[in-house]
Amino acid sequence: MTRLLIAFATAISLVLPALPASAQGGSIARQLARTGLTQDDINIMTRAGSELYASKKAVVGVDTIWSNPDTSAFGLVEVADVEGNCVTLVYKFQTSKQPSIQSVRLRRCLNDGRWVLTP
């Protein structure tokens, strides 16, 4: 479990490099650790979500699907809110370890050319 938590915290730090170290081990990492997502799942899910806002033209309601055939995890990422230079995404997914649909809501803001996690 500790190794898994470290892997998730590492994934978050790679995806969100401007997030302070103290926050990386916080509630998001704990939340992801309970999901059954693997490192590869997180990478695939994050890449899919980033395509929705990378062009800086995110539109509420637009979504994309992702899947990882190696782990049988799959899901949907949807733009839930756009406000100024910030976008809120809702990640809905299912893993083989947690067969019920799970959801994580994250907000990212463009700061000096980089998308960073914000409360």
Short mmCIF file of C-alpha atoms in Angstrom, two decimals, residues 9-119:
data_model
loop_
_atom_site.label_atom_id
_atom_site.label_comp_id
_atom_site.label_asym_id
_atom_site.label_seq_id
_atom_site.Cartn_x
_atom_site.Cartn_y
_atom_site.Cartn_z
CA ALA A 9 2.21 10.82 -5.33
CA THR A 10 4.97 10.52 -7.94
CA ALA A 11 2.40 10.53 -10.73
CA ILE A 12 0.78 13.64 -9.35
CA SER A 13 4.15 15.37 -9.01
CA LEU A 14 5.03 14.53 -12.61
CA VAL A 15 1.71 15.71 -13.94
CA LEU A 16 1.50 18.76 -11.72
CA PRO A 17 5.10 19.93 -11.20
CA ALA A 18 4.19 23.27 -9.65
CA LEU A 19 2.24 21.67 -6.81
CA PRO A 20 4.08 22.12 -3.49
CA ALA A 21 5.62 18.95 -2.08
CA SER A 22 3.48 19.17 1.03
CA ALA A 23 0.31 19.00 -1.08
CA GLN A 24 1.51 16.07 -3.20
CA GLY A 25 1.19 13.71 -0.27
CA GLY A 26 -2.12 15.25 0.72
CA SER A 27 -5.69 14.37 0.05
CA ILE A 28 -5.37 13.85 -3.72
CA ALA A 29 -2.73 11.16 -3.33
CA ARG A 30 -4.77 9.51 -0.57
CA GLN A 31 -7.88 9.70 -2.71
CA LEU A 32 -6.13 8.13 -5.72
CA ALA A 33 -4.51 5.44 -3.59
CA ARG A 34 -7.94 4.03 -2.78
CA THR A 35 -9.09 3.87 -6.39
CA GLY A 36 -7.14 0.88 -7.69
CA LEU A 37 -5.61 2.96 -10.49
CA THR A 38 -2.09 2.00 -11.52
CA GLN A 39 0.66 4.42 -12.53
CA ASP A 40 -0.08 3.66 -16.20
CA ASP A 41 -3.80 4.25 -15.64
CA ILE A 42 -3.09 7.66 -14.13
CA ASN A 43 -0.75 8.58 -16.98
CA ILE A 44 -3.31 7.59 -19.62
CA MET A 45 -6.18 9.30 -17.78
CA THR A 46 -4.17 12.49 -17.27
CA ARG A 47 -3.07 12.66 -20.91
CA ALA A 48 -6.67 12.20 -22.05
CA GLY A 49 -7.84 14.99 -19.76
CA SER A 50 -5.07 17.37 -20.75
CA GLU A 51 -6.20 17.18 -24.37
CA LEU A 52 -9.44 18.87 -23.30
CA TYR A 53 -7.75 22.05 -22.07
CA ALA A 54 -4.27 22.14 -23.63
CA SER A 55 -5.47 24.36 -26.48
CA LYS A 56 -6.79 26.85 -23.88
CA LYS A 57 -10.23 26.43 -25.45
CA ALA A 58 -11.91 24.09 -22.97
CA VAL A 59 -15.69 23.91 -23.27
CA VAL A 60 -17.97 22.80 -20.45
CA GLY A 61 -19.55 19.44 -21.21
CA VAL A 62 -16.89 18.27 -23.65
CA ASP A 63 -15.51 14.88 -22.69
CA THR A 64 -13.18 12.14 -23.80
CA ILE A 65 -12.82 8.48 -22.94
CA TRP A 66 -9.70 6.57 -22.00
CA SER A 67 -8.82 2.95 -21.31
CA ASN A 68 -5.86 0.81 -20.38
CA PRO A 69 -6.17 -2.68 -21.89
CA ASP A 70 -3.30 -3.91 -19.69
CA THR A 71 -5.24 -3.28 -16.46
CA SER A 72 -8.84 -3.20 -17.77
CA ALA A 73 -9.26 0.26 -16.23
CA PHE A 74 -11.30 2.75 -18.22
CA GLY A 75 -13.10 6.00 -17.82
CA LEU A 76 -14.30 9.35 -19.01
CA VAL A 77 -12.92 12.84 -18.42
CA GLU A 78 -15.32 15.78 -18.70
CA VAL A 79 -14.84 19.53 -18.53
CA ALA A 80 -17.06 20.56 -15.62
CA ASP A 81 -16.21 24.26 -15.37
CA VAL A 82 -14.12 26.91 -17.08
CA GLU A 83 -13.42 30.14 -15.24
CA GLY A 84 -10.79 32.57 -16.46
CA ASN A 85 -7.55 30.66 -16.89
CA CYS A 86 -8.81 27.68 -14.86
CA VAL A 87 -10.53 24.46 -15.85
CA THR A 88 -12.22 21.89 -13.63
CA LEU A 89 -12.24 18.32 -14.86
CA VAL A 90 -14.26 15.40 -13.53
CA TYR A 91 -12.60 12.02 -13.97
CA LYS A 92 -15.04 9.09 -13.81
CA PHE A 93 -13.47 5.66 -13.98
CA GLN A 94 -13.63 2.00 -13.11
CA THR A 95 -10.77 -0.34 -12.19
CA SER A 96 -10.58 -4.09 -11.77
CA LYS A 97 -9.84 -3.61 -8.04
CA GLN A 98 -12.78 -1.24 -7.51
CA PRO A 99 -15.53 -2.26 -9.94
CA SER A 100 -17.92 0.54 -8.97
CA ILE A 101 -17.68 3.83 -10.87
CA GLN A 102 -15.46 6.29 -9.03
CA SER A 103 -15.04 10.02 -9.53
CA VAL A 104 -12.30 12.57 -8.87
CA ARG A 105 -12.73 16.31 -9.48
CA LEU A 106 -9.58 18.38 -10.09
CA ARG A 107 -9.05 22.04 -10.96
CA ARG A 108 -6.07 23.26 -12.94
CA CYS A 109 -5.09 26.83 -13.76
CA LEU A 110 -2.69 28.14 -16.36
CA ASN A 111 0.15 29.87 -14.53
CA ASP A 112 3.18 31.19 -16.43
CA GLY A 113 2.49 28.82 -19.32
CA ARG A 114 2.02 25.72 -17.13
CA TRP A 115 -1.17 24.03 -15.99
CA VAL A 116 -1.01 23.56 -12.22
CA LEU A 117 -3.34 21.98 -9.70
CA THR A 118 -5.20 24.54 -7.60
CA PRO A 119 -7.78 24.28 -4.83
#
